[in-house]
Amino acid sequence: MNNNKLVVRFCCGGFLRFLSHQESATAIERTIKRSGLPVAYTQGFHPRIKISFSPALPTGVMSLANYVLLETDKLSQNVVNLLNSVSNFTIRALKAWYLPRDYAKIDDLLDSYRTAIILPKGSYYPERFDASAIVTKKTKSGYKKYNAGEVFMDLSVTSLRTVHVVKYSQPIESMVTAEEILKILSKEGTASYEGVIVFVEDGMVNGRSTSDILDEIGGI
C-alpha cells in the first residue's frame, strides 16, 4: 500500500450549514465511502478511514473551506467527479490535491479562516468597527474575552449599492461567532442575522490562501 496523502476541499451550505462539526464530518465521510475512492483504513476490530478534518466552524455558517486530509491506497485522477456523483444536497467537492508524504496533519494546511459578511446598508455601518471593543467566545469552562482587533484581523470593506461586504481573517485558536462583529457594526448594537449573509471563503496559513498553497504543491 502506498498511503498517498490526499486533500479534498468541500463546500457546505444550505440547510446543511446548521449541522454540527461532527455531523458535517460524518456526512462528508459517508460521501467518501459511497464514492468508491481507494481510501486507507486503520487496523483492528473497528477499522476506520484514515482521515482528519479542518478545525470546526461556528454552526450556521456556510463554508467553501471544509478541508479533509485522508490516505489512499492508490492514486485516482477523477476524485472530484467521483465524490460529486454521490454527494447529497449542498455538500460538494471543489478540488483535490495529492501531497508529499511529510504532510501529516490538517493543521499543517491552515491556521485561520477568511470570512465574508454581506450586510444591508442602513442597518450596519462598517466605520463603527472598534479594534479595542471586547468580544467573547463561549468555551467549555465559561467565556473568554478578546479585543475585536485580535479576532477580526485584516478587515476590509467594499460598499456596493445596497450592501457592505466586510471581510476578515480569524485565527483558529480565537474564533468567535459572527454575532460579535454584528454587535459592533449594527446601528442598534444587536446581532440580528436578518438580511445578513455569512460565509467562509477559504482557509489561510501564514497569511496565504490554503488553496493557493495547495495549487503550488500540485493538484489533480
PDB file of C-alpha atoms in Angstrom:
ATOM      1  CA  MET A   1       0.000   0.000   0.000  1.00  0.00           C
ATOM      2  CA  ASN A   2       1.261   3.458  -0.941  1.00  0.00           C
ATOM      3  CA  ASN A   3      -0.643   5.510   1.663  1.00  0.00           C
ATOM      4  CA  ASN A   4      -0.860   8.570  -0.563  1.00  0.00           C
ATOM      5  CA  LYS A   5      -1.844  11.851   1.118  1.00  0.00           C
ATOM      6  CA  LEU A   6      -4.967  13.350  -0.457  1.00  0.00           C
ATOM      7  CA  VAL A   7      -6.608  16.669   0.430  1.00  0.00           C
ATOM      8  CA  VAL A   8     -10.140  17.454  -0.716  1.00  0.00           C
ATOM      9  CA  ARG A   9     -11.782  20.858  -0.403  1.00  0.00           C
ATOM     10  CA  PHE A  10     -15.523  20.644   0.225  1.00  0.00           C
ATOM     11  CA  CYS A  11     -18.204  23.314   0.390  1.00  0.00           C
ATOM     12  CA  CYS A  12     -21.194  23.079   2.695  1.00  0.00           C
ATOM     13  CA  GLY A  13     -24.210  25.389   2.580  1.00  0.00           C
ATOM     14  CA  GLY A  14     -27.993  25.483   2.525  1.00  0.00           C
ATOM     15  CA  PHE A  15     -29.687  23.791   5.451  1.00  0.00           C
ATOM     16  CA  LEU A  16     -26.600  21.619   5.971  1.00  0.00           C
ATOM     17  CA  ARG A  17     -24.795  24.634   7.428  1.00  0.00           C
ATOM     18  CA  PHE A  18     -26.837  24.010  10.588  1.00  0.00           C
ATOM     19  CA  LEU A  19     -25.146  20.641  11.123  1.00  0.00           C
ATOM     20  CA  SER A  20     -22.651  20.447  13.960  1.00  0.00           C
ATOM     21  CA  HIS A  21     -18.989  19.946  13.110  1.00  0.00           C
ATOM     22  CA  GLN A  22     -19.262  16.233  13.940  1.00  0.00           C
ATOM     23  CA  GLU A  23     -22.425  15.825  11.844  1.00  0.00           C
ATOM     24  CA  SER A  24     -20.774  17.574   8.880  1.00  0.00           C
ATOM     25  CA  ALA A  25     -17.722  15.349   9.240  1.00  0.00           C
ATOM     26  CA  THR A  26     -19.934  12.240   9.276  1.00  0.00           C
ATOM     27  CA  ALA A  27     -21.796  13.388   6.133  1.00  0.00           C
ATOM     28  CA  ILE A  28     -18.516  14.011   4.297  1.00  0.00           C
ATOM     29  CA  GLU A  29     -17.074  10.672   5.425  1.00  0.00           C
ATOM     30  CA  ARG A  30     -20.167   8.843   4.158  1.00  0.00           C
ATOM     31  CA  THR A  31     -19.833  10.626   0.818  1.00  0.00           C
ATOM     32  CA  ILE A  32     -16.221   9.439   0.568  1.00  0.00           C
ATOM     33  CA  LYS A  33     -17.235   5.860   1.323  1.00  0.00           C
ATOM     34  CA  ARG A  34     -20.034   5.903  -1.292  1.00  0.00           C
ATOM     35  CA  SER A  35     -17.682   7.286  -3.933  1.00  0.00           C
ATOM     36  CA  GLY A  36     -15.506   4.180  -4.007  1.00  0.00           C
ATOM     37  CA  LEU A  37     -12.255   6.081  -3.574  1.00  0.00           C
ATOM     38  CA  PRO A  38      -9.464   3.648  -2.595  1.00  0.00           C
ATOM     39  CA  VAL A  39      -9.088   5.073   0.904  1.00  0.00           C
ATOM     40  CA  ALA A  40      -6.833   3.520   3.547  1.00  0.00           C
ATOM     41  CA  TYR A  41      -8.267   2.166   6.790  1.00  0.00           C
ATOM     42  CA  THR A  42      -6.931   1.718  10.306  1.00  0.00           C
ATOM     43  CA  GLN A  43      -6.222  -1.762  11.630  1.00  0.00           C
ATOM     44  CA  GLY A  44      -8.108  -3.602  14.371  1.00  0.00           C
ATOM     45  CA  PHE A  45     -11.637  -4.775  15.120  1.00  0.00           C
ATOM     46  CA  HIS A  46     -13.288  -1.488  14.085  1.00  0.00           C
ATOM     47  CA  PRO A  47     -11.344  -0.153  11.076  1.00  0.00           C
ATOM     48  CA  ARG A  48     -11.965   3.476  10.159  1.00  0.00           C
ATOM     49  CA  ILE A  49     -10.910   5.671   7.264  1.00  0.00           C
ATOM     50  CA  LYS A  50      -7.589   7.374   7.890  1.00  0.00           C
ATOM     51  CA  ILE A  51      -8.989  10.893   7.762  1.00  0.00           C
ATOM     52  CA  SER A  52      -8.768  14.252   9.511  1.00  0.00           C
ATOM     53  CA  PHE A  53     -10.865  17.395   9.156  1.00  0.00           C
ATOM     54  CA  SER A  54     -10.112  21.111   9.237  1.00  0.00           C
ATOM     55  CA  PRO A  55     -10.984  22.834  12.539  1.00  0.00           C
ATOM     56  CA  ALA A  56     -14.634  23.390  13.413  1.00  0.00           C
ATOM     57  CA  LEU A  57     -16.535  26.431  12.197  1.00  0.00           C
ATOM     58  CA  PRO A  58     -19.444  28.044  14.053  1.00  0.00           C
ATOM     59  CA  THR A  59     -22.735  26.252  13.368  1.00  0.00           C
ATOM     60  CA  GLY A  60     -24.887  28.055  10.798  1.00  0.00           C
ATOM     61  CA  VAL A  61     -22.024  29.397   8.675  1.00  0.00           C
ATOM     62  CA  MET A  62     -21.746  28.467   5.008  1.00  0.00           C
ATOM     63  CA  SER A  63     -18.250  27.396   4.047  1.00  0.00           C
ATOM     64  CA  LEU A  64     -16.102  26.917   0.977  1.00  0.00           C
ATOM     65  CA  ALA A  65     -13.253  25.683   3.175  1.00  0.00           C
ATOM     66  CA  ASN A  66     -14.111  22.295   4.612  1.00  0.00           C
ATOM     67  CA  TYR A  67     -10.738  20.638   4.061  1.00  0.00           C
ATOM     68  CA  VAL A  68     -10.242  16.906   4.518  1.00  0.00           C
ATOM     69  CA  LEU A  69      -6.907  15.094   4.660  1.00  0.00           C
ATOM     70  CA  LEU A  70      -7.017  11.355   4.034  1.00  0.00           C
ATOM     71  CA  GLU A  71      -4.829   8.488   2.936  1.00  0.00           C
ATOM     72  CA  THR A  72      -5.478   6.395  -0.159  1.00  0.00           C
ATOM     73  CA  ASP A  73      -4.039   3.076  -1.269  1.00  0.00           C
ATOM     74  CA  LYS A  74      -3.547   4.290  -4.828  1.00  0.00           C
ATOM     75  CA  LEU A  75      -3.832   7.450  -6.921  1.00  0.00           C
ATOM     76  CA  SER A  76      -7.106   8.471  -8.571  1.00  0.00           C
ATOM     77  CA  GLN A  77      -7.397  11.095 -11.290  1.00  0.00           C
ATOM     78  CA  ASN A  78     -11.142  11.739 -11.043  1.00  0.00           C
ATOM     79  CA  VAL A  79     -11.540  12.374  -7.310  1.00  0.00           C
ATOM     80  CA  VAL A  80     -13.869  15.391  -7.552  1.00  0.00           C
ATOM     81  CA  ASN A  81     -16.161  13.751 -10.110  1.00  0.00           C
ATOM     82  CA  LEU A  82     -16.354  10.542  -8.072  1.00  0.00           C
ATOM     83  CA  LEU A  83     -17.300  12.425  -4.915  1.00  0.00           C
ATOM     84  CA  ASN A  84     -19.856  14.703  -6.549  1.00  0.00           C
ATOM     85  CA  SER A  85     -21.538  11.803  -8.318  1.00  0.00           C
ATOM     86  CA  VAL A  86     -22.693  10.516  -4.913  1.00  0.00           C
ATOM     87  CA  SER A  87     -22.877  13.728  -2.845  1.00  0.00           C
ATOM     88  CA  ASN A  88     -26.129  14.925  -1.301  1.00  0.00           C
ATOM     89  CA  PHE A  89     -27.689  18.370  -1.050  1.00  0.00           C
ATOM     90  CA  THR A  90     -25.090  21.130  -0.733  1.00  0.00           C
ATOM     91  CA  ILE A  91     -22.004  19.150   0.244  1.00  0.00           C
ATOM     92  CA  ARG A  92     -19.827  19.312  -2.856  1.00  0.00           C
ATOM     93  CA  ALA A  93     -16.168  18.632  -3.586  1.00  0.00           C
ATOM     94  CA  LEU A  94     -14.483  21.666  -5.122  1.00  0.00           C
ATOM     95  CA  LYS A  95     -10.929  20.479  -5.730  1.00  0.00           C
ATOM     96  CA  ALA A  96      -8.443  17.800  -4.693  1.00  0.00           C
ATOM     97  CA  TRP A  97      -4.668  17.612  -4.305  1.00  0.00           C
ATOM     98  CA  TYR A  98      -2.135  14.860  -3.675  1.00  0.00           C
ATOM     99  CA  LEU A  99       0.547  15.939  -1.218  1.00  0.00           C
ATOM    100  CA  PRO A 100       4.086  14.903  -0.319  1.00  0.00           C
ATOM    101  CA  ARG A 101       4.013  12.309   2.446  1.00  0.00           C
ATOM    102  CA  ASP A 102       5.553  14.629   5.036  1.00  0.00           C
ATOM    103  CA  TYR A 103       2.209  16.454   5.389  1.00  0.00           C
ATOM    104  CA  ALA A 104       0.955  14.536   8.388  1.00  0.00           C
ATOM    105  CA  LYS A 105      -1.746  16.798   9.853  1.00  0.00           C
ATOM    106  CA  ILE A 106      -4.554  19.005   8.607  1.00  0.00           C
ATOM    107  CA  ASP A 107      -3.133  21.684  10.935  1.00  0.00           C
ATOM    108  CA  ASP A 108      -0.218  22.000   8.512  1.00  0.00           C
ATOM    109  CA  LEU A 109      -2.636  23.452   5.962  1.00  0.00           C
ATOM    110  CA  LEU A 110      -4.468  26.238   7.826  1.00  0.00           C
ATOM    111  CA  ASP A 111      -4.077  28.454  10.856  1.00  0.00           C
ATOM    112  CA  SER A 112      -7.018  30.796  10.228  1.00  0.00           C
ATOM    113  CA  TYR A 113     -10.172  31.273   8.170  1.00  0.00           C
ATOM    114  CA  ARG A 114     -11.040  34.128   5.804  1.00  0.00           C
ATOM    115  CA  THR A 115     -14.702  35.090   6.241  1.00  0.00           C
ATOM    116  CA  ALA A 116     -17.027  37.398   4.295  1.00  0.00           C
ATOM    117  CA  ILE A 117     -20.162  39.042   5.671  1.00  0.00           C
ATOM    118  CA  ILE A 118     -22.698  40.775   3.441  1.00  0.00           C
ATOM    119  CA  LEU A 119     -24.538  43.478   5.404  1.00  0.00           C
ATOM    120  CA  PRO A 120     -27.577  45.531   4.340  1.00  0.00           C
ATOM    121  CA  LYS A 121     -26.903  49.260   4.228  1.00  0.00           C
ATOM    122  CA  GLY A 122     -28.883  51.333   6.699  1.00  0.00           C
ATOM    123  CA  SER A 123     -28.658  48.697   9.402  1.00  0.00           C
ATOM    124  CA  TYR A 124     -24.884  48.232   9.585  1.00  0.00           C
ATOM    125  CA  TYR A 125     -22.021  50.727   9.476  1.00  0.00           C
ATOM    126  CA  PRO A 126     -18.526  49.263   8.923  1.00  0.00           C
ATOM    127  CA  GLU A 127     -16.944  52.513  10.108  1.00  0.00           C
ATOM    128  CA  ARG A 128     -18.190  51.643  13.602  1.00  0.00           C
ATOM    129  CA  PHE A 129     -15.618  48.856  13.885  1.00  0.00           C
ATOM    130  CA  ASP A 130     -13.567  49.334  17.038  1.00  0.00           C
ATOM    131  CA  ALA A 131     -10.495  47.142  17.377  1.00  0.00           C
ATOM    132  CA  SER A 132     -10.477  47.736  21.147  1.00  0.00           C
ATOM    133  CA  ALA A 133     -14.076  46.557  21.660  1.00  0.00           C
ATOM    134  CA  ILE A 134     -14.430  43.474  23.848  1.00  0.00           C
ATOM    135  CA  VAL A 135     -15.823  40.315  22.211  1.00  0.00           C
ATOM    136  CA  THR A 136     -16.450  36.973  23.864  1.00  0.00           C
ATOM    137  CA  LYS A 137     -16.060  33.322  22.970  1.00  0.00           C
ATOM    138  CA  LYS A 138     -18.026  30.582  24.720  1.00  0.00           C
ATOM    139  CA  THR A 139     -15.839  27.730  25.926  1.00  0.00           C
ATOM    140  CA  LYS A 140     -16.436  24.580  27.926  1.00  0.00           C
ATOM    141  CA  SER A 141     -15.265  26.341  31.072  1.00  0.00           C
ATOM    142  CA  GLY A 142     -17.130  29.623  30.534  1.00  0.00           C
ATOM    143  CA  TYR A 143     -16.410  32.676  28.394  1.00  0.00           C
ATOM    144  CA  LYS A 144     -13.123  34.028  27.089  1.00  0.00           C
ATOM    145  CA  LYS A 145     -12.672  37.689  26.188  1.00  0.00           C
ATOM    146  CA  TYR A 146     -10.652  39.233  23.360  1.00  0.00           C
ATOM    147  CA  ASN A 147     -10.170  42.630  21.790  1.00  0.00           C
ATOM    148  CA  ALA A 148     -12.019  42.748  18.458  1.00  0.00           C
ATOM    149  CA  GLY A 149      -8.781  43.523  16.627  1.00  0.00           C
ATOM    150  CA  GLU A 150      -7.296  40.234  17.832  1.00  0.00           C
ATOM    151  CA  VAL A 151     -10.021  38.064  16.278  1.00  0.00           C
ATOM    152  CA  PHE A 152     -11.230  40.162  13.304  1.00  0.00           C
ATOM    153  CA  MET A 153      -7.925  40.687  11.514  1.00  0.00           C
ATOM    154  CA  ASP A 154      -7.037  42.239   8.138  1.00  0.00           C
ATOM    155  CA  LEU A 155     -10.545  43.685   7.915  1.00  0.00           C
ATOM    156  CA  SER A 156     -11.568  45.142   4.553  1.00  0.00           C
ATOM    157  CA  VAL A 157     -14.797  46.790   3.394  1.00  0.00           C
ATOM    158  CA  THR A 158     -16.345  47.071  -0.068  1.00  0.00           C
ATOM    159  CA  SER A 159     -19.502  49.199  -0.239  1.00  0.00           C
ATOM    160  CA  LEU A 160     -21.927  48.413  -3.049  1.00  0.00           C
ATOM    161  CA  ARG A 161     -25.281  49.975  -3.904  1.00  0.00           C
ATOM    162  CA  THR A 162     -27.354  48.251  -1.235  1.00  0.00           C
ATOM    163  CA  VAL A 163     -24.872  46.265   0.860  1.00  0.00           C
ATOM    164  CA  HIS A 164     -21.473  46.363   2.518  1.00  0.00           C
ATOM    165  CA  VAL A 165     -19.132  43.404   2.014  1.00  0.00           C
ATOM    166  CA  VAL A 166     -16.904  43.041   5.056  1.00  0.00           C
ATOM    167  CA  LYS A 167     -14.050  40.510   5.004  1.00  0.00           C
ATOM    168  CA  TYR A 168     -11.732  39.480   7.811  1.00  0.00           C
ATOM    169  CA  SER A 169      -9.444  36.673   8.951  1.00  0.00           C
ATOM    170  CA  GLN A 170      -9.843  34.813  12.240  1.00  0.00           C
ATOM    171  CA  PRO A 171      -7.107  32.763  13.922  1.00  0.00           C
ATOM    172  CA  ILE A 172      -8.429  29.277  14.612  1.00  0.00           C
ATOM    173  CA  GLU A 173      -7.453  29.340  18.278  1.00  0.00           C
ATOM    174  CA  SER A 174      -9.516  32.504  18.909  1.00  0.00           C
ATOM    175  CA  MET A 175     -12.528  32.145  16.626  1.00  0.00           C
ATOM    176  CA  VAL A 176     -15.737  33.834  17.769  1.00  0.00           C
ATOM    177  CA  THR A 177     -19.158  33.855  16.114  1.00  0.00           C
ATOM    178  CA  ALA A 178     -20.169  36.490  13.570  1.00  0.00           C
ATOM    179  CA  GLU A 179     -22.650  37.814  16.132  1.00  0.00           C
ATOM    180  CA  GLU A 180     -19.766  39.563  17.883  1.00  0.00           C
ATOM    181  CA  ILE A 181     -18.865  41.718  14.888  1.00  0.00           C
ATOM    182  CA  LEU A 182     -22.533  42.287  14.063  1.00  0.00           C
ATOM    183  CA  LYS A 183     -22.998  43.843  17.516  1.00  0.00           C
ATOM    184  CA  ILE A 184     -20.165  46.268  16.811  1.00  0.00           C
ATOM    185  CA  LEU A 185     -21.311  47.264  13.327  1.00  0.00           C
ATOM    186  CA  SER A 186     -25.060  47.276  13.948  1.00  0.00           C
ATOM    187  CA  LYS A 187     -26.976  50.544  14.155  1.00  0.00           C
ATOM    188  CA  GLU A 188     -28.892  49.127  17.136  1.00  0.00           C
ATOM    189  CA  GLY A 189     -25.958  47.309  18.733  1.00  0.00           C
ATOM    190  CA  THR A 190     -27.709  43.968  18.245  1.00  0.00           C
ATOM    191  CA  ALA A 191     -26.736  40.747  16.471  1.00  0.00           C
ATOM    192  CA  SER A 192     -29.661  40.068  14.170  1.00  0.00           C
ATOM    193  CA  TYR A 193     -28.935  37.934  11.105  1.00  0.00           C
ATOM    194  CA  GLU A 194     -31.875  39.455   9.186  1.00  0.00           C
ATOM    195  CA  GLY A 195     -30.641  40.295   5.691  1.00  0.00           C
ATOM    196  CA  VAL A 196     -27.106  39.159   6.599  1.00  0.00           C
ATOM    197  CA  ILE A 197     -25.099  36.509   4.722  1.00  0.00           C
ATOM    198  CA  VAL A 198     -22.026  34.942   6.332  1.00  0.00           C
ATOM    199  CA  PHE A 199     -19.685  32.510   4.599  1.00  0.00           C
ATOM    200  CA  VAL A 200     -16.111  31.299   4.891  1.00  0.00           C
ATOM    201  CA  GLU A 201     -14.159  31.933   1.689  1.00  0.00           C
ATOM    202  CA  ASP A 202     -11.063  29.849   2.400  1.00  0.00           C
ATOM    203  CA  GLY A 203      -8.568  28.710   4.951  1.00  0.00           C
ATOM    204  CA  MET A 204      -5.339  30.623   5.445  1.00  0.00           C
ATOM    205  CA  VAL A 205      -1.858  29.648   6.534  1.00  0.00           C
ATOM    206  CA  ASN A 206       0.847  32.221   7.262  1.00  0.00           C
ATOM    207  CA  GLY A 207      -1.308  34.886   5.617  1.00  0.00           C
ATOM    208  CA  ARG A 208      -1.827  32.999   2.357  1.00  0.00           C
ATOM    209  CA  SER A 209      -4.825  31.153   0.971  1.00  0.00           C
ATOM    210  CA  THR A 210      -4.734  27.417   1.690  1.00  0.00           C
ATOM    211  CA  SER A 211      -5.953  26.595  -1.814  1.00  0.00           C
ATOM    212  CA  ASP A 212      -3.243  28.777  -3.407  1.00  0.00           C
ATOM    213  CA  ILE A 213      -0.538  26.947  -1.472  1.00  0.00           C
ATOM    214  CA  LEU A 214      -2.008  23.578  -2.422  1.00  0.00           C
ATOM    215  CA  ASP A 215      -2.104  24.661  -6.075  1.00  0.00           C
ATOM    216  CA  GLU A 216       1.625  25.357  -5.894  1.00  0.00           C
ATOM    217  CA  ILE A 217       2.249  21.883  -4.486  1.00  0.00           C
ATOM    218  CA  GLY A 218       0.383  20.180  -7.301  1.00  0.00           C
ATOM    219  CA  GLY A 219      -3.233  19.186  -7.578  1.00  0.00           C
ATOM    220  CA  ILE A 220      -5.024  16.704  -9.760  1.00  0.00           C
TER     221      ILE A 220
END
